[in-house]
Coordinates of C-alpha atoms in Angstrom, one line a residue:
Chain A
M1 CA 103.7 70.6 -52.7
D2 CA 100.1 69.8 -52.1
F3 CA 101.0 66.2 -51.7
F4 CA 103.6 67.1 -49.2
L5 CA 101.2 69.2 -47.2
L6 CA 98.6 66.4 -47.3
L7 CA 101.1 64.0 -45.9
L8 CA 102.3 66.5 -43.3
T9 CA 98.8 67.2 -42.0
S10 CA 97.8 63.5 -41.8
G11 CA 101.1 62.8 -40.2
I12 CA 100.4 65.4 -37.5
A13 CA 97.0 64.0 -37.0
V14 CA 98.2 60.4 -36.6
G15 CA 101.1 61.7 -34.5
G16 CA 98.7 63.3 -32.0
I17 CA 97.1 60.0 -31.5
Y18 CA 100.5 58.3 -31.0
A19 CA 101.3 60.9 -28.5
L20 CA 98.2 60.0 -26.4
I21 CA 99.1 56.3 -26.4
A22 CA 102.7 57.1 -25.6
L23 CA 101.4 59.2 -22.7
G24 CA 99.8 56.0 -21.4
F25 CA 103.2 54.5 -21.4
V26 CA 105.0 57.5 -20.0
L27 CA 102.6 57.9 -17.1
I28 CA 103.4 54.4 -15.9
Y29 CA 107.1 54.6 -16.5
K30 CA 107.5 57.9 -14.8
A31 CA 105.9 56.8 -11.6
T32 CA 106.9 53.2 -11.3
S33 CA 109.9 52.7 -13.7
I34 CA 108.0 49.9 -15.3
I35 CA 108.2 49.5 -19.1
N36 CA 104.7 48.5 -20.2
F37 CA 104.8 46.4 -23.3
A38 CA 101.0 45.9 -22.9
T39 CA 100.1 49.5 -23.6
G40 CA 98.9 48.5 -27.1
E41 CA 96.7 45.9 -25.5
F42 CA 95.2 48.3 -23.1
M43 CA 94.3 50.3 -26.2
M44 CA 92.7 47.3 -27.8
I45 CA 90.7 46.5 -24.7
G46 CA 89.4 50.1 -24.5
A47 CA 88.3 49.9 -28.1
Y48 CA 86.5 46.6 -27.5
I49 CA 84.7 47.9 -24.4
F50 CA 83.5 50.9 -26.5
Y51 CA 82.3 48.5 -29.2
T52 CA 80.4 46.4 -26.7
C53 CA 78.7 49.3 -25.1
S54 CA 77.8 51.2 -28.3
V55 CA 77.1 48.4 -30.8
L56 CA 76.2 45.3 -28.8
I57 CA 74.2 47.1 -26.1
G58 CA 73.4 50.2 -28.1
W59 CA 74.2 53.0 -25.7
P60 CA 75.0 56.5 -27.0
A61 CA 78.6 57.7 -27.3
I62 CA 79.0 59.6 -24.0
P63 CA 77.9 56.9 -21.5
S64 CA 79.9 54.3 -23.5
F65 CA 82.9 56.6 -23.3
L66 CA 82.5 56.8 -19.5
V67 CA 82.3 53.0 -19.3
V68 CA 85.5 52.7 -21.3
M69 CA 87.3 55.0 -18.9
A70 CA 85.9 53.1 -15.9
G71 CA 86.7 49.7 -17.5
A72 CA 90.2 50.7 -18.4
G73 CA 90.8 52.1 -15.0
L74 CA 89.7 48.9 -13.4
L75 CA 91.9 46.9 -15.7
G76 CA 94.9 49.1 -14.8
L77 CA 94.1 48.7 -11.1
M78 CA 93.8 44.9 -11.3
V79 CA 97.0 44.5 -13.3
E80 CA 98.9 46.6 -10.8
K81 CA 97.5 44.9 -7.7
T82 CA 97.8 41.3 -8.9
I83 CA 100.9 41.2 -11.1
L84 CA 103.1 44.3 -11.1
R85 CA 103.1 44.8 -7.4
H86 CA 105.2 41.6 -7.1
M87 CA 107.6 42.8 -9.7
L88 CA 108.9 45.9 -8.0
G89 CA 112.7 45.9 -7.9
Q90 CA 113.1 43.0 -10.2
P91 CA 115.6 43.1 -13.1
T92 CA 114.5 44.8 -16.4
I93 CA 114.2 41.5 -18.2
S94 CA 111.6 40.2 -15.7
I95 CA 109.5 43.4 -16.0
V96 CA 109.7 43.5 -19.7
M97 CA 108.7 39.9 -20.0
V98 CA 105.9 40.1 -17.5
T99 CA 104.2 42.9 -19.4
I100 CA 104.8 41.0 -22.7
G101 CA 103.1 38.0 -21.0
L102 CA 100.3 40.3 -20.0
S103 CA 99.8 41.5 -23.5
S104 CA 99.6 38.0 -24.7
I105 CA 96.9 37.2 -22.1
L106 CA 94.9 40.2 -23.1
T107 CA 95.1 39.5 -26.8
G108 CA 94.0 35.9 -26.3
L109 CA 91.1 36.8 -24.0
A110 CA 89.9 39.5 -26.4
E111 CA 89.9 36.9 -29.2
M112 CA 88.0 34.5 -27.1
I113 CA 85.4 37.0 -26.1
W114 CA 85.0 39.1 -29.2
S115 CA 86.3 36.6 -31.8
S116 CA 89.1 37.6 -34.3
D117 CA 86.7 39.2 -36.8
F118 CA 87.0 42.8 -37.7
K119 CA 84.5 45.1 -35.8
S120 CA 83.8 48.7 -36.7
F121 CA 82.2 51.5 -34.7
P122 CA 79.1 53.6 -35.5
P123 CA 80.3 57.0 -36.8
L124 CA 81.1 59.2 -33.8
F125 CA 82.0 62.4 -35.4
P126 CA 80.3 64.4 -38.2
R127 CA 81.1 62.8 -41.6
A128 CA 82.0 65.9 -43.5
P129 CA 85.7 66.2 -44.1
I130 CA 87.4 69.2 -42.6
I131 CA 88.7 71.8 -45.1
I132 CA 91.4 74.2 -44.1
G133 CA 92.4 76.4 -47.0
D134 CA 93.4 73.9 -49.8
L135 CA 93.7 71.0 -47.4
I136 CA 91.2 68.3 -46.9
I137 CA 91.5 66.2 -43.8
R138 CA 89.4 63.1 -43.1
S139 CA 87.0 64.0 -40.3
N140 CA 87.8 60.9 -38.2
L141 CA 91.4 61.8 -38.3
F142 CA 90.8 65.4 -37.5
W143 CA 88.4 64.9 -34.6
G144 CA 90.6 62.0 -33.3
F145 CA 93.5 64.4 -33.2
V146 CA 91.4 67.0 -31.3
V147 CA 90.2 64.5 -28.8
A148 CA 93.8 63.1 -28.3
M149 CA 95.3 66.5 -27.8
G150 CA 92.4 67.4 -25.4
T151 CA 93.1 64.3 -23.3
V152 CA 96.8 65.0 -23.3
A153 CA 96.1 68.5 -22.1
V154 CA 93.8 67.3 -19.4
F155 CA 96.4 64.9 -18.1
A156 CA 99.1 67.6 -18.3
L157 CA 96.9 70.0 -16.3
I158 CA 96.2 67.3 -13.7
F159 CA 100.0 66.8 -13.3
K160 CA 100.7 70.4 -13.1
Y161 CA 98.0 71.7 -10.7
A162 CA 95.9 68.9 -9.1
K163 CA 97.1 67.7 -5.7
V164 CA 97.2 64.1 -7.0
G165 CA 99.3 65.1 -9.9
V166 CA 101.8 66.9 -7.8
A167 CA 102.0 63.9 -5.5
M168 CA 102.6 61.6 -8.5
R169 CA 105.4 63.9 -9.7
A170 CA 106.9 63.9 -6.3
T171 CA 106.8 60.1 -6.2
A172 CA 108.5 59.9 -9.6
G173 CA 111.1 62.3 -8.5
D174 CA 112.2 60.7 -5.2
Q175 CA 110.2 57.9 -3.6
M176 CA 111.8 58.1 -0.2
A177 CA 111.3 61.9 0.0
A178 CA 107.7 61.6 -1.2
F179 CA 107.1 58.9 1.4
S180 CA 108.5 61.0 4.2
M181 CA 106.2 63.9 3.2
G182 CA 103.2 61.7 3.8
I183 CA 102.4 60.7 0.3
N184 CA 101.0 57.2 0.0
V185 CA 103.5 55.9 -2.6
R186 CA 101.8 52.6 -3.1
S187 CA 98.5 54.2 -4.1
M188 CA 100.4 56.5 -6.4
F189 CA 101.7 53.5 -8.2
T190 CA 98.2 52.1 -8.5
L191 CA 97.0 55.5 -9.7
A192 CA 99.7 55.7 -12.3
W193 CA 98.5 52.4 -13.8
I194 CA 94.9 53.6 -13.8
F195 CA 95.8 56.8 -15.5
G196 CA 98.1 55.0 -18.0
A197 CA 95.4 52.5 -18.9
I198 CA 92.8 55.2 -19.3
A199 CA 95.1 57.3 -21.6
A200 CA 95.9 54.2 -23.7
S201 CA 92.2 53.1 -23.9
I202 CA 91.1 56.6 -25.2
G203 CA 93.9 56.3 -27.8
G204 CA 92.5 52.9 -28.7
L205 CA 89.0 54.3 -29.0
I206 CA 90.2 56.9 -31.5
I207 CA 92.2 54.4 -33.5
G208 CA 89.3 51.9 -33.5
N209 CA 87.0 54.7 -34.7
I210 CA 89.3 55.3 -37.7
G211 CA 90.1 51.8 -38.7
G212 CA 87.9 49.4 -36.8
V213 CA 89.1 47.0 -34.0
Q214 CA 90.4 43.5 -34.0
P215 CA 92.5 41.6 -31.4
N216 CA 95.8 42.4 -33.2
L217 CA 95.2 46.1 -32.8
G218 CA 97.6 46.1 -29.9
G219 CA 100.4 45.7 -32.4
I220 CA 100.2 49.4 -33.0
G221 CA 101.5 49.7 -29.4
L222 CA 105.0 48.8 -30.6
K223 CA 105.1 52.1 -32.4
I224 CA 105.2 53.9 -29.1
F225 CA 108.8 52.8 -28.6
P226 CA 110.2 55.0 -31.3
V227 CA 107.9 57.8 -29.9
V228 CA 109.1 57.4 -26.3
I229 CA 112.7 57.0 -27.2
L230 CA 112.5 60.1 -29.3
G231 CA 110.7 62.1 -26.6
G232 CA 112.4 60.8 -23.5
L233 CA 110.9 58.1 -21.4
D234 CA 109.5 60.3 -18.6
S235 CA 108.4 63.5 -20.2
I236 CA 104.8 64.3 -21.2
G237 CA 106.0 67.1 -23.5
G238 CA 108.5 64.8 -25.0
A239 CA 105.8 62.2 -25.7
V240 CA 103.8 64.8 -27.6
L241 CA 106.7 66.0 -29.6
G242 CA 107.9 62.4 -30.2
G243 CA 104.4 61.4 -31.3
L244 CA 104.2 64.2 -33.8
I245 CA 107.7 63.5 -35.2
V246 CA 107.0 59.8 -35.6
G247 CA 103.6 60.5 -37.2
I248 CA 105.2 62.9 -39.7
I249 CA 108.2 60.6 -40.5
E250 CA 105.9 57.7 -41.0
N251 CA 103.6 59.5 -43.4
L252 CA 106.3 61.2 -45.4
A253 CA 108.3 57.9 -45.7
G254 CA 105.1 56.1 -46.7
G255 CA 104.1 58.7 -49.2
Y256 CA 107.4 59.1 -51.0
L257 CA 109.3 55.9 -50.5
D258 CA 106.6 53.2 -50.6
P259 CA 105.8 53.6 -54.3
M260 CA 109.6 53.1 -55.0
I261 CA 110.2 50.1 -52.9
G262 CA 106.8 48.5 -52.9
G263 CA 105.2 49.0 -49.5
G264 CA 106.2 48.5 -45.9
V265 CA 108.5 51.5 -45.5
K266 CA 105.8 53.3 -43.5
N267 CA 106.2 50.7 -40.7
I268 CA 109.9 50.5 -40.5
A269 CA 110.8 54.2 -41.0
P270 CA 110.2 55.2 -37.3
F271 CA 112.5 52.3 -36.3
V272 CA 115.2 53.2 -38.7
V273 CA 115.1 56.8 -37.3
L274 CA 115.1 55.3 -33.8
V275 CA 118.3 53.3 -34.5
L276 CA 120.0 56.4 -36.0
I277 CA 119.1 58.5 -33.0
L278 CA 120.3 55.9 -30.5
M279 CA 123.6 55.7 -32.3
V280 CA 124.2 59.4 -31.8
R281 CA 122.4 59.9 -28.5
P282 CA 122.1 56.6 -26.6
Y283 CA 119.7 58.1 -24.1
G284 CA 117.2 59.4 -26.7
L285 CA 116.7 63.0 -27.9
F286 CA 115.4 64.4 -24.6
G287 CA 116.3 61.6 -22.2
R288 CA 118.8 62.3 -19.4
K289 CA 122.0 60.3 -19.0
E290 CA 121.6 58.2 -15.8
I291 CA 124.4 58.4 -13.4
E292 CA 125.2 55.0 -11.9
R293 CA 126.9 54.3 -8.6
L294 CA 128.2 51.0 -7.4
Chain B
M1 CA 122.3 10.4 1.6
R2 CA 125.0 12.5 0.1
I3 CA 126.6 15.0 2.5
G4 CA 129.9 16.9 2.5
D5 CA 132.3 17.6 -0.3
Y6 CA 135.0 15.0 -0.8
K7 CA 136.8 16.4 -3.8
E8 CA 140.6 15.8 -3.7
S9 CA 141.9 17.1 -7.0
Y10 CA 141.3 20.1 -9.2
S11 CA 140.1 17.9 -12.0
A12 CA 137.4 16.5 -9.7
D13 CA 136.4 20.0 -8.7
E14 CA 136.2 21.1 -12.3
A15 CA 134.3 18.1 -13.6
V16 CA 131.0 18.8 -15.4
F17 CA 129.3 15.7 -14.1
V18 CA 130.3 15.4 -10.5
T19 CA 128.9 12.1 -9.4
P20 CA 128.8 8.7 -11.0
T21 CA 125.1 8.8 -10.7
S22 CA 124.8 11.8 -12.9
R23 CA 127.1 10.2 -15.4
F24 CA 125.0 7.0 -15.3
W25 CA 121.8 8.9 -16.0
L26 CA 123.3 10.9 -18.8
G27 CA 124.3 7.6 -20.3
V28 CA 120.7 6.3 -20.0
L29 CA 119.5 9.6 -21.6
F30 CA 121.8 9.1 -24.6
V31 CA 120.7 5.5 -25.0
C32 CA 117.1 6.5 -24.9
L33 CA 117.7 9.3 -27.4
A34 CA 119.4 6.9 -29.7
L35 CA 116.7 4.3 -29.5
F36 CA 113.8 6.8 -29.7
P37 CA 113.6 7.1 -33.5
F38 CA 113.3 3.3 -34.0
F39 CA 110.1 3.3 -31.9
A40 CA 108.6 6.7 -32.6
G41 CA 106.2 7.4 -35.4
E42 CA 106.5 10.1 -38.0
Y43 CA 104.6 12.7 -35.9
L44 CA 106.7 12.1 -32.8
L45 CA 109.9 12.4 -34.8
Y46 CA 108.6 15.7 -36.3
M47 CA 107.9 17.0 -32.8
A48 CA 111.4 15.8 -31.7
N49 CA 113.0 17.7 -34.6
I50 CA 111.2 21.0 -34.0
T51 CA 111.9 20.7 -30.3
G52 CA 115.6 20.1 -31.0
I53 CA 115.8 23.2 -33.3
A54 CA 114.1 25.3 -30.6
V55 CA 116.6 24.0 -28.0
V56 CA 119.5 25.1 -30.2
A57 CA 118.0 28.6 -30.6
A58 CA 117.1 28.8 -26.9
L59 CA 120.7 27.9 -25.9
G60 CA 121.9 30.7 -28.1
L61 CA 119.5 33.3 -26.5
N62 CA 120.4 31.9 -23.1
I63 CA 124.0 33.0 -23.6
L64 CA 123.0 36.5 -24.6
T65 CA 120.0 37.2 -22.3
G66 CA 120.4 34.6 -19.6
A67 CA 124.1 34.8 -19.0
T68 CA 125.2 38.2 -20.3
G69 CA 122.0 40.0 -19.3
Q70 CA 121.4 41.7 -22.6
I71 CA 117.7 41.5 -23.5
S72 CA 117.2 40.6 -27.2
L73 CA 113.8 41.0 -28.8
G74 CA 115.3 40.1 -32.2
H75 CA 116.4 36.5 -31.8
A76 CA 113.9 35.2 -34.4
A77 CA 115.4 37.6 -36.9
F78 CA 118.8 35.9 -36.4
V79 CA 117.2 32.5 -36.8
G80 CA 115.7 33.9 -40.0
I81 CA 119.1 35.2 -41.3
G82 CA 120.6 31.7 -40.7
A83 CA 117.7 30.1 -42.5
Y84 CA 117.8 32.4 -45.5
T85 CA 121.6 32.2 -45.7
S86 CA 121.4 28.5 -45.8
A87 CA 118.6 28.4 -48.4
V88 CA 120.4 30.8 -50.7
L89 CA 123.7 28.9 -50.3
T90 CA 122.0 25.6 -51.1
N91 CA 119.9 26.9 -54.0
R92 CA 122.5 29.2 -55.7
L93 CA 125.8 27.5 -54.9
G94 CA 124.7 24.0 -54.2
L95 CA 126.6 23.8 -50.9
P96 CA 125.9 20.7 -48.8
L97 CA 124.3 20.8 -45.4
L98 CA 127.5 20.3 -43.5
L99 CA 129.0 23.5 -45.0
C100 CA 125.7 25.4 -44.7
L101 CA 125.4 24.9 -40.9
P102 CA 128.6 26.8 -39.9
L103 CA 128.2 29.4 -42.7
A104 CA 124.6 30.1 -41.7
G105 CA 125.9 30.5 -38.2
L106 CA 128.6 32.9 -39.3
A107 CA 126.3 35.0 -41.3
S108 CA 124.0 35.4 -38.3
A109 CA 126.9 36.1 -36.0
F110 CA 128.0 38.9 -38.4
F111 CA 124.6 40.6 -38.2
G112 CA 124.5 39.8 -34.4
V113 CA 127.7 41.8 -34.0
L114 CA 126.3 44.6 -36.1
V115 CA 123.1 44.8 -33.9
G116 CA 125.2 44.4 -30.8
A117 CA 127.5 47.3 -31.7
P118 CA 125.3 49.9 -30.1
S119 CA 125.5 48.0 -26.8
M120 CA 128.8 49.8 -26.3
R121 CA 126.8 52.9 -25.3
M122 CA 123.5 51.7 -24.1
K123 CA 122.0 49.0 -22.1
G124 CA 118.8 47.8 -20.4
L125 CA 115.6 49.1 -22.0
Y126 CA 117.4 51.1 -24.7
L127 CA 119.3 48.1 -26.0
C128 CA 116.1 46.0 -25.8
I129 CA 114.3 48.5 -28.0
T130 CA 117.3 48.6 -30.4
T131 CA 116.9 44.8 -30.8
L132 CA 113.2 45.3 -31.4
A133 CA 114.1 47.7 -34.1
A134 CA 116.5 45.2 -35.6
Q135 CA 113.7 42.6 -35.6
V136 CA 111.4 44.9 -37.4
I137 CA 114.0 46.0 -40.0
F138 CA 115.2 42.5 -40.7
E139 CA 111.7 41.3 -41.2
F140 CA 111.2 44.1 -43.7
F141 CA 114.2 42.8 -45.6
F142 CA 112.9 39.2 -45.6
V143 CA 109.7 40.4 -47.2
H144 CA 111.0 43.1 -49.5
W145 CA 114.4 41.9 -50.8
E146 CA 112.6 39.7 -53.2
S147 CA 115.5 38.9 -55.5
L148 CA 117.3 37.2 -52.6
T149 CA 114.6 36.0 -50.3
G150 CA 111.7 35.3 -52.6
G151 CA 109.5 37.9 -50.8
I152 CA 106.3 36.6 -49.1
R153 CA 106.3 33.4 -51.2
G154 CA 109.6 32.5 -49.6
L155 CA 112.1 29.9 -50.8
N156 CA 112.1 26.1 -51.2
V157 CA 115.2 24.0 -50.7
P158 CA 115.9 20.5 -51.9
S159 CA 116.0 17.6 -49.5
P160 CA 119.3 17.8 -47.6
S161 CA 122.0 15.1 -47.7
I162 CA 125.2 14.3 -45.9
F163 CA 128.0 12.7 -48.0
G164 CA 125.4 11.5 -50.5
L165 CA 123.1 10.1 -47.7
D166 CA 119.7 11.6 -47.9
V167 CA 118.6 13.0 -44.5
G168 CA 115.4 14.7 -45.7
S169 CA 113.1 12.3 -43.9
E170 CA 112.0 12.9 -40.3
F171 CA 114.0 9.9 -39.3
G172 CA 117.2 10.9 -41.1
F173 CA 117.0 14.5 -39.9
Y174 CA 116.5 13.4 -36.3
W175 CA 120.2 12.4 -36.2
V176 CA 121.3 15.7 -37.6
T177 CA 119.3 17.6 -35.0
L178 CA 120.4 15.3 -32.2
I179 CA 124.1 15.8 -33.0
V180 CA 123.8 19.5 -33.4
V181 CA 121.8 19.8 -30.1
I182 CA 124.5 17.8 -28.2
L183 CA 127.3 19.9 -29.7
A184 CA 125.5 23.1 -28.9
A185 CA 124.7 22.1 -25.3
T186 CA 128.3 20.9 -24.8
M187 CA 129.7 24.1 -26.2
S188 CA 127.4 26.2 -24.0
R189 CA 128.3 24.3 -20.9
N190 CA 132.0 24.5 -21.6
L191 CA 131.8 28.2 -22.5
F192 CA 130.9 29.0 -18.9
R193 CA 134.0 27.3 -17.7
T194 CA 136.3 29.6 -19.7
R195 CA 137.3 33.2 -19.1
I196 CA 134.9 34.5 -21.8
G197 CA 131.9 32.8 -20.2
R198 CA 132.7 33.9 -16.7
A199 CA 133.2 37.5 -18.1
F200 CA 129.6 37.2 -19.5
I201 CA 128.3 36.4 -16.1
A202 CA 130.2 39.2 -14.4
I203 CA 128.7 41.6 -16.9
R204 CA 125.2 40.4 -16.2
D205 CA 125.7 40.7 -12.4
R206 CA 127.1 44.2 -12.4
D207 CA 128.6 45.7 -15.5
I208 CA 130.4 48.5 -13.8
S209 CA 132.1 46.1 -11.4
A210 CA 133.0 43.8 -14.3
E211 CA 134.7 46.7 -16.1
L212 CA 136.6 47.7 -12.9
M213 CA 137.9 44.1 -12.8
G214 CA 139.4 44.5 -16.2
I215 CA 136.8 43.1 -18.5
N216 CA 136.4 45.0 -21.7
L217 CA 132.7 45.4 -21.7
F218 CA 132.2 46.2 -25.3
R219 CA 134.4 43.4 -26.6
Y220 CA 132.7 40.8 -24.4
K221 CA 129.2 42.0 -25.1
L222 CA 130.0 41.7 -28.8
Y223 CA 131.4 38.1 -28.2
S224 CA 128.1 37.3 -26.5
F225 CA 126.0 38.7 -29.4
A226 CA 128.2 36.8 -31.8
V227 CA 128.0 33.4 -30.1
S228 CA 124.3 33.8 -29.4
S229 CA 123.4 34.7 -33.0
F230 CA 125.8 32.0 -34.3
L231 CA 123.6 29.4 -32.5
A232 CA 120.5 31.1 -33.8
G233 CA 121.9 30.9 -37.3
V234 CA 122.6 27.2 -36.9
A235 CA 119.1 26.7 -35.6
G236 CA 117.8 28.6 -38.7
C237 CA 119.8 26.4 -41.0
L238 CA 118.3 23.3 -39.3
W239 CA 114.9 24.8 -39.6
V240 CA 115.0 25.4 -43.3
N241 CA 116.4 22.0 -44.1
H242 CA 113.8 20.4 -41.9
L243 CA 110.8 22.2 -43.3
K244 CA 112.4 22.5 -46.8
S245 CA 110.8 25.9 -47.2
I246 CA 110.8 29.3 -45.5
T247 CA 108.6 32.4 -45.6
P248 CA 109.1 35.6 -43.7
E249 CA 106.0 34.6 -41.6
H250 CA 108.2 32.0 -39.8
F251 CA 110.2 34.7 -38.0
P252 CA 107.9 37.4 -36.5
L253 CA 108.4 39.3 -33.3
H254 CA 106.2 36.8 -31.6
E255 CA 108.7 34.1 -32.3
S256 CA 111.4 36.1 -30.6
I257 CA 109.2 36.5 -27.6
R258 CA 108.6 32.7 -27.6
Y259 CA 112.4 32.2 -27.3
L260 CA 112.5 34.6 -24.5
A261 CA 109.6 32.8 -22.8
M262 CA 111.5 29.5 -23.2
I263 CA 114.6 30.6 -21.3
I264 CA 112.5 32.3 -18.6
V265 CA 110.2 29.3 -18.1
G266 CA 113.3 27.1 -18.0
G267 CA 115.4 29.3 -15.8
L268 CA 117.4 32.3 -16.9
G269 CA 121.1 31.7 -17.4
N270 CA 120.8 28.0 -16.9
I271 CA 121.8 25.6 -19.7
L272 CA 119.6 22.8 -18.5
G273 CA 116.9 25.4 -18.0
A274 CA 117.1 26.5 -21.6
I275 CA 116.7 22.9 -22.7
Y276 CA 113.7 22.3 -20.4
G277 CA 112.1 25.5 -21.4
A278 CA 112.5 24.8 -25.1
V279 CA 111.0 21.4 -24.7
F280 CA 108.2 22.6 -22.4
M281 CA 107.2 25.5 -24.6
T282 CA 107.2 23.4 -27.8
L283 CA 105.1 20.7 -26.3
I284 CA 102.5 23.0 -24.5
P285 CA 100.6 23.9 -27.7
E286 CA 100.4 20.2 -28.5
A287 CA 99.2 19.3 -25.0
L288 CA 96.6 22.1 -25.2
S289 CA 95.3 20.8 -28.5
A290 CA 95.0 17.3 -27.1
V291 CA 93.0 18.6 -24.1
L292 CA 90.7 20.5 -26.4
K293 CA 90.2 17.5 -28.6
F294 CA 89.1 15.6 -25.5
F295 CA 86.5 18.3 -24.7
E296 CA 85.3 18.4 -28.3
G297 CA 83.0 15.6 -27.4
Y298 CA 81.2 17.8 -24.9
F299 CA 81.6 21.2 -26.5
P300 CA 81.6 20.9 -30.3
Q301 CA 83.2 24.4 -30.7
A302 CA 86.1 23.7 -28.4
M303 CA 88.7 23.6 -31.2
A304 CA 87.8 27.1 -32.3
Y305 CA 89.2 28.3 -29.1
L306 CA 92.6 26.6 -29.6
Y307 CA 94.5 29.5 -31.0
P308 CA 93.4 32.2 -28.5
L309 CA 93.7 29.7 -25.7
Q310 CA 97.3 29.1 -26.7
T311 CA 97.9 32.8 -26.6
V312 CA 96.4 33.1 -23.1
V313 CA 98.2 30.1 -21.7
F314 CA 101.5 31.3 -23.2
G315 CA 101.0 34.7 -21.4
F316 CA 100.0 33.1 -18.2
L317 CA 103.0 30.8 -18.2
I318 CA 105.3 33.8 -18.5
V319 CA 103.6 35.8 -15.8
L320 CA 103.1 33.0 -13.4
F321 CA 106.7 31.8 -13.7
L322 CA 108.1 35.3 -13.2
V323 CA 105.9 36.0 -10.2
F324 CA 106.1 32.6 -8.4
E325 CA 109.1 30.8 -9.8
P326 CA 111.6 33.3 -11.2
H327 CA 114.3 30.7 -11.5
G328 CA 112.2 28.5 -13.7
L329 CA 111.8 24.8 -14.3
A330 CA 115.5 24.1 -13.6
E331 CA 115.1 25.4 -10.0
M332 CA 111.9 23.3 -9.5
W333 CA 113.8 20.2 -10.7
C334 CA 116.6 20.9 -8.2
R335 CA 114.1 21.2 -5.4
V336 CA 112.5 17.9 -6.3
K337 CA 115.9 16.3 -6.4
A338 CA 116.9 17.8 -3.1
Y339 CA 113.7 16.6 -1.5
F340 CA 114.3 13.0 -2.4
R341 CA 118.0 13.2 -1.6
L342 CA 117.3 14.5 1.9
W343 CA 114.2 12.4 2.6
P344 CA 113.0 11.8 5.2
F345 CA 114.6 14.9 6.7
K346 CA 113.2 18.3 5.9
H347 CA 116.4 20.4 5.5

C-alpha cells in the first residue's frame, strides 16, 4: 500500500508538470488552431536560458527566471511572426510538419550553442524532502509541482478575468465576431504564441531542475499528446486533469509492470491508454465532436 | 515550342509518357542507371542502395500521406516491421530473398491495416497522434520482444542470394534495389490511374464529398494504409538484406519524420516528387559533411558541428519548403522545364 501511495504521489507531482507543458500547447491550439510539435523544444530552450543565466553568468534565481520568461516570449514572438503567420489556413500536414521542422532547428541550434553534454542546475529549492504523514516526496518534485500548479493558476486567472485573456478567449471562440468587436486578432495570435512559449519554458525549467538539461530534453514534449488528447485540445482544465492522469498512469505502470517486463513500460503506457481512449471516444475524453459542413 | 493538345485517341490521352521526348529521356535514364554500377565505386554504390531503399519507403508514404491525406508519423515502424519479418523468416525458416520481399510487405500491410482501423472514426490530428502512438508502441516491441527481435542487440542475417547467385555485395544488391524501385514506381504511377487511386485523391481533397460520391471511406483508407505499409515493408526487407543487420535504433520516430520530410520536400502527392525528395534528403547529409570537410582546413573543429548542423539544415529545409515552395522540388522542376519550353516568351 505504501508503495502504491508513493507511486501515486510522485505520479501526481510529475503530472502537474506535464499539465503545465500541455498548457503551453493548449494556449496556442486554442487561439490559432495550430498543433505545436515544438512545445518540447520551447521547454528545452527555456531550461538552457536558465542554465546560461544562473550557471554561466552566475545570476541568482529570480532574475534568471525573469530572463527565461522574456527569452521564451521573444522566441514565441519570432516563431509566430516569421514562420507560422504564413501557415494560417494551410492543411494540417503542413502545419504539423512546419512545427516539426522548427523543433529540429531548435534542437540542432541548442546542440551547437550548448553542446550535447548533460548540464545540471544549482539547487533552486530547499534540499530537505517533504514529509506528509508517512509519505516522503523528493523536494525538487514537490516544489516543481507547486510552481507548475501556480503557473497554471496564473494563466487560468488571466484567461478568466484579465482583458487580454477575455479577448483571447473571444478570438478562440469566433475570429470574425472577435474582429468585428474591435479585437486585434493578429496580435492575439502573437500573444498566444508568447504565452504558450512562456508556459512551456517554465515547465522546462522545472524538469531541468529535476533531471538536468540536454538537447534531447524536448523529447518529453511528445508526452503532451496523450495529455491533450485525454484532456481535450482546447481546455485548460482538461490539460490539468489529463496531465495528472498521464502522470499517475505512467508511474503506476512503471512501478508495477516494469519489473515484470524489464523496463520501458513507463514510456508507452500513456500511449496505450491514448489508443484505447481514441478507440472508444475518437475525439478524446473531453473533446467536442466537430460538426463539418461542405 | 509545344502548344495545343493534339491527342486523337483515348489511348494517347491515357498514356503515362505523353511525348516521344519524355520516352527518349526515360530511356536515357535507364541506360545510365544500368551503366552506373560499372563505373561507380563501392561508396557510390552504397549511397545508391540506401537512396533506392529510401525511394521505395517514400513512395509508400506518398500514397498514404500525399495522395490520401492521412498523416502518418509511424512509417519507420512499418519499415521496421518489414525488416524484422524478413530477418526472422531468413534466420528461422531459411526463406530466400525473393520470397521475403513480398512476405515482409504483407506483414507490414497487416499491421498497417491494424493501425489504420481507427481511421474509420477519426482524422487529421487525432489520426496523426494515433500513428505516433503506433510508432512508440512498435518501437517498444522491437526492443523488448527479445526472443523474436534480439532486443537492443538486434539481429544479423546472412548475405542474401537469388537463385544461388550471391547479391550481398554493393554491386549485386544494386540490381535488386534498382528493380524493386522501378517496380514500386510503376505500381505507384499506375495505381493513380485506377478507381482505387482516384478514390484516394478524392478522399484527400474532401472526404465528405468523396463519401457522397459513393466512395466507401473506411475501406479505401484501409487500402491506402495497406498499400503504403506494404511498400514500407518491402523497403524494410531491402534494408535488412543490404545492411545484413538491424537494431531497433534504425527505426526511431526521427526516421518517420525523415520520410515525411522527403515527400514534402519533393512535393506531396507527386510520384516523381517522392523520388526527388528521397534522393535529395539522402544526399543532403553527405553534401553537408563534404562542405564541413572543406572548412576543416580553416576551422579544425568544423566536423564536431556536423551532427547538429544536419539537424538544423533538416529543419530549415522542411520549414523553407513549406513556406516558400509548398509543392516541392517537383513543382520547381516543372517551372524550369516550362521556362525553357516557352523561352524566349515569358508566359
